[in-house]
mmCIF file of C-alpha atoms and ligand atoms in Angstrom:
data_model
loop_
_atom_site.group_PDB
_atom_site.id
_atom_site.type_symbol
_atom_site.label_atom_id
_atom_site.label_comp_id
_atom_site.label_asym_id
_atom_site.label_seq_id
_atom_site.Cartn_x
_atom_site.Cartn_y
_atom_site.Cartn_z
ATOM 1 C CA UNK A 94 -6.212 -6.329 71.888
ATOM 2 C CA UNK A 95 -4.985 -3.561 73.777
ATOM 3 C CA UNK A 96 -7.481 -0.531 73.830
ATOM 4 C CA UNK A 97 -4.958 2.392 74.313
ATOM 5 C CA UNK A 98 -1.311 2.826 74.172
ATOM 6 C CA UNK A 99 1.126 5.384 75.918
ATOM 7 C CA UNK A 100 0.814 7.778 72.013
ATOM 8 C CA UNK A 101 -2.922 8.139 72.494
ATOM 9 C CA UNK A 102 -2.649 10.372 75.749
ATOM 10 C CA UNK A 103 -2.487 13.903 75.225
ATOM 11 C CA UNK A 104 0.636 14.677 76.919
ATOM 12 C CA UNK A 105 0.767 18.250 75.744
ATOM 13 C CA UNK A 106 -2.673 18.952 77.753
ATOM 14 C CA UNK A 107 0.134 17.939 80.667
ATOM 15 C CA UNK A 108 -0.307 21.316 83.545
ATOM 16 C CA UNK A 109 2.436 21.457 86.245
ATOM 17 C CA UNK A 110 0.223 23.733 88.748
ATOM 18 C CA UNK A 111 -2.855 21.334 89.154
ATOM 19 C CA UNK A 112 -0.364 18.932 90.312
ATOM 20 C CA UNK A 113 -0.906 17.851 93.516
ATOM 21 C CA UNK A 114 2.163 16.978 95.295
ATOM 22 C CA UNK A 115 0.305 14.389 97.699
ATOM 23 C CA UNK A 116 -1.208 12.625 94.646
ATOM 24 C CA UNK A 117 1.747 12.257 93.091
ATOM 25 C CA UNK A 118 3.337 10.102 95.549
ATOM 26 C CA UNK A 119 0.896 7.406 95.207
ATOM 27 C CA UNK A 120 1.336 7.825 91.836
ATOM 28 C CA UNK A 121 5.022 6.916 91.744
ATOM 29 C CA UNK A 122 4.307 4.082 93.991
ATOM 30 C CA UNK A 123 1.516 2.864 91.597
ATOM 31 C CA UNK A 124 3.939 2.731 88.704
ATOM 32 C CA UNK A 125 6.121 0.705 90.243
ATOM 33 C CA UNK A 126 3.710 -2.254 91.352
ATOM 34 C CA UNK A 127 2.148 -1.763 87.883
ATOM 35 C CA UNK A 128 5.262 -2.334 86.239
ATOM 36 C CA UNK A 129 5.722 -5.403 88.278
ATOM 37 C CA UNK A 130 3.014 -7.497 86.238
ATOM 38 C CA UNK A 131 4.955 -9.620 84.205
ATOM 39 C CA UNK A 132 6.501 -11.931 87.365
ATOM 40 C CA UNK A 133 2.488 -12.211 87.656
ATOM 41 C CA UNK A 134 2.371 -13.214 84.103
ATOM 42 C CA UNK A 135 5.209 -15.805 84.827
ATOM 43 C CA UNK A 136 3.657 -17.072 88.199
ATOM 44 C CA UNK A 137 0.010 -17.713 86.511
ATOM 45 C CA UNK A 138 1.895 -19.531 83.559
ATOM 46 C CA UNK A 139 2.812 -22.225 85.831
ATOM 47 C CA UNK A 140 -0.064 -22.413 87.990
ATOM 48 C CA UNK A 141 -2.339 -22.805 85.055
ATOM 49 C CA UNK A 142 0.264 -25.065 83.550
ATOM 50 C CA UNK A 143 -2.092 -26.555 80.825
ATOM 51 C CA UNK A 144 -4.270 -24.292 80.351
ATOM 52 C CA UNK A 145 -3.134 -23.162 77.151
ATOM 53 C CA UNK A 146 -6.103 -20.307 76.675
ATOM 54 C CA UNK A 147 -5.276 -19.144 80.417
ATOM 55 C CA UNK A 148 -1.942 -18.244 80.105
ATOM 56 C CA UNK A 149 -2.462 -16.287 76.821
ATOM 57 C CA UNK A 150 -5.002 -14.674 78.893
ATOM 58 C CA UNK A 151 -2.469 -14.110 81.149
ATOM 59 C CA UNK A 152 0.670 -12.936 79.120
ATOM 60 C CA UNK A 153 -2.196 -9.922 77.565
ATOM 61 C CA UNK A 154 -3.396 -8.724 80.724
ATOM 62 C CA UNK A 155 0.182 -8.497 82.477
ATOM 63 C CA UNK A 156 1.251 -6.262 78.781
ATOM 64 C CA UNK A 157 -1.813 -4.106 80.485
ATOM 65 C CA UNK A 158 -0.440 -3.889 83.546
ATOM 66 C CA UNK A 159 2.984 -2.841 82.566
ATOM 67 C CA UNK A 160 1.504 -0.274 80.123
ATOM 68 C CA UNK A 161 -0.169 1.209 83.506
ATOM 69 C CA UNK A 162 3.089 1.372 85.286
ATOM 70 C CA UNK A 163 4.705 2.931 82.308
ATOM 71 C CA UNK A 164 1.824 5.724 81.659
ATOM 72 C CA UNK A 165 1.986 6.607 85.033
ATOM 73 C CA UNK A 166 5.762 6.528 85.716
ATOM 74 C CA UNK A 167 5.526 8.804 82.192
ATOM 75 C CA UNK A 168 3.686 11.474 83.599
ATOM 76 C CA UNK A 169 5.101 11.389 87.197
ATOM 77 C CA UNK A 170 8.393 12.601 85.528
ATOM 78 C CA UNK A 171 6.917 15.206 83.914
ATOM 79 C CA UNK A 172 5.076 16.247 87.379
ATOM 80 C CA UNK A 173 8.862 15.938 89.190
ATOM 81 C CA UNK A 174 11.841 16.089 86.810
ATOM 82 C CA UNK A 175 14.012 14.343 89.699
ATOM 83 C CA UNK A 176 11.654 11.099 89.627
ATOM 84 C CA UNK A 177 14.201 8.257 88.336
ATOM 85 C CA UNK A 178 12.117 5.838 87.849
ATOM 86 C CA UNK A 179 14.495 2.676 86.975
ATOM 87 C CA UNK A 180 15.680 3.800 90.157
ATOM 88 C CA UNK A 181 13.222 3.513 91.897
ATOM 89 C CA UNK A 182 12.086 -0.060 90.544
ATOM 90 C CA UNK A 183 15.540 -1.490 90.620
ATOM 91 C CA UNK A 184 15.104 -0.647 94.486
ATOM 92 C CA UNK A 185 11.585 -1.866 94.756
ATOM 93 C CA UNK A 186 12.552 -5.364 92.893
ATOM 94 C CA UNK A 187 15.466 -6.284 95.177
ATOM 95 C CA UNK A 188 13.199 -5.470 97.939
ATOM 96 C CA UNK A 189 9.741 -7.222 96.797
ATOM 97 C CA UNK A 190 10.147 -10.551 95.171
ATOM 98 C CA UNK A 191 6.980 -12.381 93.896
ATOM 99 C CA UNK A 192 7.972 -16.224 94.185
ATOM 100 C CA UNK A 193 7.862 -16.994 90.385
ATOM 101 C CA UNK A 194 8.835 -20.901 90.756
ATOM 102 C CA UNK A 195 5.766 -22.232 92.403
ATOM 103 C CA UNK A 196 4.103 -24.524 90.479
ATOM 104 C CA UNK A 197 0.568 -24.307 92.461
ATOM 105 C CA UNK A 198 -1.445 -21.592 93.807
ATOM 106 C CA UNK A 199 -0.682 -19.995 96.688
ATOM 107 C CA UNK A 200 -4.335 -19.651 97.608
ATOM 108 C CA UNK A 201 -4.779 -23.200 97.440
ATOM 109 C CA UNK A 202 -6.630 -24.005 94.389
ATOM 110 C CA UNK A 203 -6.783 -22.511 90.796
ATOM 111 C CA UNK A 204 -10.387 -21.496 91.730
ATOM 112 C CA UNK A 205 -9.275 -19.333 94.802
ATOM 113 C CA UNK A 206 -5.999 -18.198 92.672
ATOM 114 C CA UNK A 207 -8.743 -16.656 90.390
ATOM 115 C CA UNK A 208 -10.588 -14.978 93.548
ATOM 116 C CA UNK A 209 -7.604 -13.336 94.576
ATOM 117 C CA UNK A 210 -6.849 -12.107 91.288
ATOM 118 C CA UNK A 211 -10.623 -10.768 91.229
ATOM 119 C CA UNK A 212 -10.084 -8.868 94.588
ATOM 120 C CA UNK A 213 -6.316 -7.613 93.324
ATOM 121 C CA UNK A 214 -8.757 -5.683 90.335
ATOM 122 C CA UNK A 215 -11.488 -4.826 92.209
ATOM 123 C CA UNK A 216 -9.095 -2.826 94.186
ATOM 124 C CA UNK A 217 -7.181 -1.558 91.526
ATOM 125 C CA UNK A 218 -10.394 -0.743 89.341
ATOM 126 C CA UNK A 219 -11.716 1.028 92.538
ATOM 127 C CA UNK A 220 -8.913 2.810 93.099
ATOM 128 C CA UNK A 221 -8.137 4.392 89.802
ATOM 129 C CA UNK A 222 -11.786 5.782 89.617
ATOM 130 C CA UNK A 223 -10.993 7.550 93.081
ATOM 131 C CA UNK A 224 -8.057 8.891 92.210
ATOM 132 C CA UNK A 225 -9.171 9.949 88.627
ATOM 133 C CA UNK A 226 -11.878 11.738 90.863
ATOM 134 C CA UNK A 227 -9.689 13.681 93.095
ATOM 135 C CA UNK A 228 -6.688 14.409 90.141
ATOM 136 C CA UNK A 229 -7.309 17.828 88.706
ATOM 137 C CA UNK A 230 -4.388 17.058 86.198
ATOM 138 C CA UNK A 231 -6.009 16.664 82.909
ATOM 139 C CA UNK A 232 -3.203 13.748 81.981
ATOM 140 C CA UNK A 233 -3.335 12.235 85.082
ATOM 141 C CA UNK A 234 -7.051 12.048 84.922
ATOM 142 C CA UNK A 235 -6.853 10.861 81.492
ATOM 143 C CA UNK A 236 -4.665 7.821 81.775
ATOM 144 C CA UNK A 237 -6.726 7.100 85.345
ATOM 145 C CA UNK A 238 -9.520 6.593 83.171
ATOM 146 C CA UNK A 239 -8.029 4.450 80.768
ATOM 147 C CA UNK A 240 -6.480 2.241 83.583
ATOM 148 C CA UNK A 241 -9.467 1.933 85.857
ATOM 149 C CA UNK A 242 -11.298 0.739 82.570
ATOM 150 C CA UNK A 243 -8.661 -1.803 82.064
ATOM 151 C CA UNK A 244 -8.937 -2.905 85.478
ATOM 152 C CA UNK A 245 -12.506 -3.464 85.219
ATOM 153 C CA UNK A 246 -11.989 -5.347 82.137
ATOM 154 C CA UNK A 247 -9.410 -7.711 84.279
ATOM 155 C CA UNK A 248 -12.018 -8.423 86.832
ATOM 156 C CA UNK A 249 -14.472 -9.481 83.806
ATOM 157 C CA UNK A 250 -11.902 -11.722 82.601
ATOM 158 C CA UNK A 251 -10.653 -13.570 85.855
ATOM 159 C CA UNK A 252 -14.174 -13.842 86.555
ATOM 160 C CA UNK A 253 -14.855 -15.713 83.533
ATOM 161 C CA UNK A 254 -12.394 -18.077 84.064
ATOM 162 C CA UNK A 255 -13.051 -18.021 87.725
ATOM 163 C CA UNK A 256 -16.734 -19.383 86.401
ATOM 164 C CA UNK A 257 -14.966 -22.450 84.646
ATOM 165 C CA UNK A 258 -12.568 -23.379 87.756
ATOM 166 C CA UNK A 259 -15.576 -23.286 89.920
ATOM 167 C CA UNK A 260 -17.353 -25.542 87.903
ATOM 168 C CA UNK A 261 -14.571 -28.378 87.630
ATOM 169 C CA UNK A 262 -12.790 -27.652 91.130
ATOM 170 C CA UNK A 263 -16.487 -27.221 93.169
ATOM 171 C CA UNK A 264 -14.346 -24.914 95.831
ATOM 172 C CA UNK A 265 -17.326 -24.070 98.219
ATOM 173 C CA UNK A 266 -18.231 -21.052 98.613
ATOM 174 C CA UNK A 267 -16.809 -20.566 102.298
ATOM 175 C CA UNK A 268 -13.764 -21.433 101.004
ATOM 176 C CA UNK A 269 -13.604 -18.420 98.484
ATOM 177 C CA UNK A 270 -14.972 -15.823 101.263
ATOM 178 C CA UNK A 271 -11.911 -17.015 103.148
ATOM 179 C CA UNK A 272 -9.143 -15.989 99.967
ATOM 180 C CA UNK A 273 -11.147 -13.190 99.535
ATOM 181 C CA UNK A 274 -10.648 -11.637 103.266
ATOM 182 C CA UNK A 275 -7.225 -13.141 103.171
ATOM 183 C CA UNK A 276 -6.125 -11.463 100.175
ATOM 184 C CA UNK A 277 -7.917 -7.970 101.160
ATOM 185 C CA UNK A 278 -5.870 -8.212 104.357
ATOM 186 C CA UNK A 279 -2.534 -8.416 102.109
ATOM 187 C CA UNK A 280 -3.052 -5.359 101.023
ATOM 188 C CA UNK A 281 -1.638 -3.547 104.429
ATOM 189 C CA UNK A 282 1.054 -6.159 103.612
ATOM 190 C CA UNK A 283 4.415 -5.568 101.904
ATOM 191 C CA UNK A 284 3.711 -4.743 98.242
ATOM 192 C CA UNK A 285 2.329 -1.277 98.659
ATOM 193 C CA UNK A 286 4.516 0.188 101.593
ATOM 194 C CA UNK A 287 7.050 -0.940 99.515
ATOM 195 C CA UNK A 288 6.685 0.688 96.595
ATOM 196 C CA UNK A 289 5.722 3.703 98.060
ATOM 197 C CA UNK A 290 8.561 3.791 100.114
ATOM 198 C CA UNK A 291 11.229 3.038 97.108
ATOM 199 C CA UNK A 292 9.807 5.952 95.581
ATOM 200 C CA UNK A 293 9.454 8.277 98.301
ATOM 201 C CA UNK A 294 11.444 7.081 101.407
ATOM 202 C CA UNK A 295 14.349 8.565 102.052
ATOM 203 C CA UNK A 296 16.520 5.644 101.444
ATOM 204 C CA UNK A 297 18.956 6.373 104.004
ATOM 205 C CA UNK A 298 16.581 5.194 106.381
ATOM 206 C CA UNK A 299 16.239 1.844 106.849
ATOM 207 C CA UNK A 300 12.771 0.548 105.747
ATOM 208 C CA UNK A 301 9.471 -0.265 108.060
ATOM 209 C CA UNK A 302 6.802 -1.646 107.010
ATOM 210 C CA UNK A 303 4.103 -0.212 109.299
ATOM 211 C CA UNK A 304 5.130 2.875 109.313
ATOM 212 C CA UNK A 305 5.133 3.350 105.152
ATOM 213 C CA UNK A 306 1.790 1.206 104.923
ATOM 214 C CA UNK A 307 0.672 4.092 106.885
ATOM 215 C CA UNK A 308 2.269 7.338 104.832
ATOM 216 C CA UNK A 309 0.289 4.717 102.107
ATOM 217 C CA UNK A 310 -2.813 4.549 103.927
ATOM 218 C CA UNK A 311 -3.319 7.954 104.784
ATOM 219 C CA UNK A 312 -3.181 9.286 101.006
ATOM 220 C CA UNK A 313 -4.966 6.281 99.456
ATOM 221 C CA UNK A 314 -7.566 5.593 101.647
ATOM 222 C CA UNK A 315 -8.406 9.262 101.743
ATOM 223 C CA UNK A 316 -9.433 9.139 98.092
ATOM 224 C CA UNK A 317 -12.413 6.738 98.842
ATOM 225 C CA UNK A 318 -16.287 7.945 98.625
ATOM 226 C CA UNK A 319 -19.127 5.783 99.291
ATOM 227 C CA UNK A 320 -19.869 4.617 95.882
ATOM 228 C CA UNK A 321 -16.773 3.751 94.982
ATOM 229 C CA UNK A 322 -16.513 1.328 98.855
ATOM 230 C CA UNK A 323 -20.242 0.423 97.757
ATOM 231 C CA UNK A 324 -18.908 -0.960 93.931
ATOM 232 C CA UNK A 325 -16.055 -2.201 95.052
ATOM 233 C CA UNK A 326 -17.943 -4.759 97.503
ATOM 234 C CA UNK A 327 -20.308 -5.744 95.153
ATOM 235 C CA UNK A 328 -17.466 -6.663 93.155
ATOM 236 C CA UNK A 329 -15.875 -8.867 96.114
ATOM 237 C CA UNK A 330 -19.103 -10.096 96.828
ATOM 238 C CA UNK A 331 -19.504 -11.503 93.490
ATOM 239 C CA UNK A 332 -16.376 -12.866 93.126
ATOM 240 C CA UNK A 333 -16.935 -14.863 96.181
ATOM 241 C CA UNK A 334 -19.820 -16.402 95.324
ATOM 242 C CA UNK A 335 -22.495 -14.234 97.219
ATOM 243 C CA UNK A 336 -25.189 -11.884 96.244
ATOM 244 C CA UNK A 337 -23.399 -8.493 95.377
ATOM 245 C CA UNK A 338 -26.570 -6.080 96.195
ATOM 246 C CA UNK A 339 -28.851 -6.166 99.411
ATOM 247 C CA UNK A 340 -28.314 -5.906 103.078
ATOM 248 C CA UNK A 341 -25.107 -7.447 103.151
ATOM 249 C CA UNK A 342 -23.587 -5.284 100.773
ATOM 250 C CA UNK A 343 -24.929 -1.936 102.482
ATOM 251 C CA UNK A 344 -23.667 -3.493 105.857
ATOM 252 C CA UNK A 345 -20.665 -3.642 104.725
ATOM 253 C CA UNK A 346 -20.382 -0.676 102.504
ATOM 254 C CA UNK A 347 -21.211 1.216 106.116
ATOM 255 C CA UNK A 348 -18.718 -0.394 108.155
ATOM 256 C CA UNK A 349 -15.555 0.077 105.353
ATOM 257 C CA UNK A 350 -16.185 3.382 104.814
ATOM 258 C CA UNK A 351 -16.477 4.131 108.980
ATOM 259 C CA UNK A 352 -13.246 2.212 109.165
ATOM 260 C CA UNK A 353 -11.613 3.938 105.861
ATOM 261 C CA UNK A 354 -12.588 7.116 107.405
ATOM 262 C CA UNK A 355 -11.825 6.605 111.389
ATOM 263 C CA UNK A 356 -7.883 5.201 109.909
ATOM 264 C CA UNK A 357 -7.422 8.138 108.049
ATOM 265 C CA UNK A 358 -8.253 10.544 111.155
ATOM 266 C CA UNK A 359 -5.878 8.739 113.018
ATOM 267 C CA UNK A 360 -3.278 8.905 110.751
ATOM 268 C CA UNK A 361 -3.998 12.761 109.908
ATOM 269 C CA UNK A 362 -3.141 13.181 113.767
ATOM 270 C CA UNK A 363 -0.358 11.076 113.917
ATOM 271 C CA UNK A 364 1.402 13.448 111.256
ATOM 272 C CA UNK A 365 1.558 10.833 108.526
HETATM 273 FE FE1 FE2 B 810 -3.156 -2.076 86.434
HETATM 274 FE FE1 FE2 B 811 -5.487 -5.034 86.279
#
C-alpha cells in the first residue's frame, strides 16, 4: 500500500526564494538514483528466486523508490525551469549500470544481500531527515518527510526478512559487520558522483569520479547533526547483529561525526 502519491503534495505552497541553490543540486542527483529502483527490483527478483513473498516485497518497495525520484525530480523543475530531467537520467543510465543478470547476491549470501539493503536505507532514511532539516522550501520539506518515512519503513521491512535469512542461512555475525562496512564504503563509490555529476557536471568535461564524489560530499555530508550520525548507527548496528545503544554506538557516533565534519573542512578549502 503506498502511503502518499505525487497529488497529495501541496505543490502550490511551492516558493522559488527559499530555494537554496546548493540544496538543489543534491536534489537533482537524488532523483536520479531514486528513479533507478526498479533494476533493484529486477536484481532482488532473481536473487530471491523462490521466494515468492520476497519479490512482491520487492516489486512494492522499488514503486516507492521511483515515486521518490519522481517527487523530487517534480519539484527540482519547478526550483530550475532548465532541469531536463530524462536528460539527465538517460545520461546517468548509460553511465551507471546495476548488473541485473546475476542470479546470486553480490554480498555473498541472501542474509548479507539483506544487510546491505538495510545500510542502503539507513542512509537514505538518515539522509532525507537532514535534508528535510536544512530545506526551508515548504515542498521540498514536505516530500523529504514523506520519503525519509518511507525509507524508514524499507529498513523495517528488509529487516524482517533479514530476521528469516538469518535464521535459515546462520551467516555469523562477523560476517554481516563485514557487508555492512563494505557496503558503507560504496557509498564514496560510483552511484552518487554519478548522478550528481549527470545532473550538474558540465558534460563537456569528461567525468571523474573523485573529484564529483567530492562536489557530493561537501553538500551532503554538510547536512549531518549528531542525532541524525547517532540514529543512523544504531540502525547499522542493528542490522548487523550488534547492540544498537551503549558505548559502541557513542564511540562511533563521535568518531563519524569528527570525520563527517574534518571532510567537509577540507573540502570547503579545497573550493568544492
Ligand atoms: Fe528512496
Ligand atoms: Fe528506500
Amino acid at each position: 500500500m503506498k502511503h502518499w502519491t505525487l497529488d497529495d503534495i501541496q505543490w502550490a505552497q511551492f516558493d522559488p526564494s527559499l530555494v537554496d541553490p546548493e540544496l538543489l543540486q543534491i536534489v537533482k542527483a537524488a532523483s536520479l538514483v531514486e528513479f533507478n529502483g526498479g533494476d533493484y527490483a529486477t536484481y532482488l527478483c532473481n536473487v530471491f528466486g523462490d521466494d515468492p513473498s520476497f519479490q512482491g516485497a520487492a516489486r512494492r518497495w522499488a514503486g516507492e523508490e521511483v515515486q521518490h525520484g519522481a517527487a523530487l525530480a517534480r519539484w527540482a523543475a519547478m526550483a530550475d525551469p532548465d532541469f531536463d530531467f530524462e536528460d539527465s537520467f538517460a545520461r546517468f543510465k548509460d553511465g551507471f549500470r546495476i548488473s541485473t543478470d546475476e542470479a546470486r547476491s553480490i554480498r555473498g549470501s541472501r542474509t548479507g544481500e539483506l544487510v546491505a539493503r538495510c545500510i542502503v536505507e539507513t542512509g537514505t532514511s538518515s539522509y532525507y531527515t537532514a535534508l528535510m532539516e536544512a530545506a526551508k522550501e515548504p515542498v521540498l520539506r514536505e516530500i523529504c518527510r514523506n520519503i525519509a518515512a518511507d525509507e524508514l519503513r524499507h529498513y523495517k521491512l528488509f529487516y524482517g526478512h533479514l530476521r528469516r535469512y538469518v535464521e535459515s542461512e546462520k551467516v555469523g555475525r562477523l560476517r554481516r559487520v563485514l557487508v555492512a562496512l563494505s557496503r558503507i564504503t560504496e557509498s564514496e563509490d560510483d552511484e552518487l558522483a554519478y548522478a550528481y555529476y549527470s545532473a550538474n557536471g558540465d558534460t563537456g568535461i569528461a567525468y571523474d569520479r573523485r573529484h564529483w564524489a567530492n562536489h557530493y560530499a561537501r553538500r551532503a555530508y554538510g547536512l549531518y547533526r549528531r542525532h541524525h550520525i547517532e540514529r543512523a548507527i544504531a540502525m547499522v548496528l542493528k542490522a548487523a547483529g550488534l547492540s544498537p545503544q551503549g558505548w559502541l554506538n557513542r564511540r562511533l557516533t563521535g568518531a563519524v561525526a569528527w570525520f563527517m565534519g574534518w571532510r567537509v573542512q577540507r573540502l570547503v578549502r579545497a573550493g568544492f
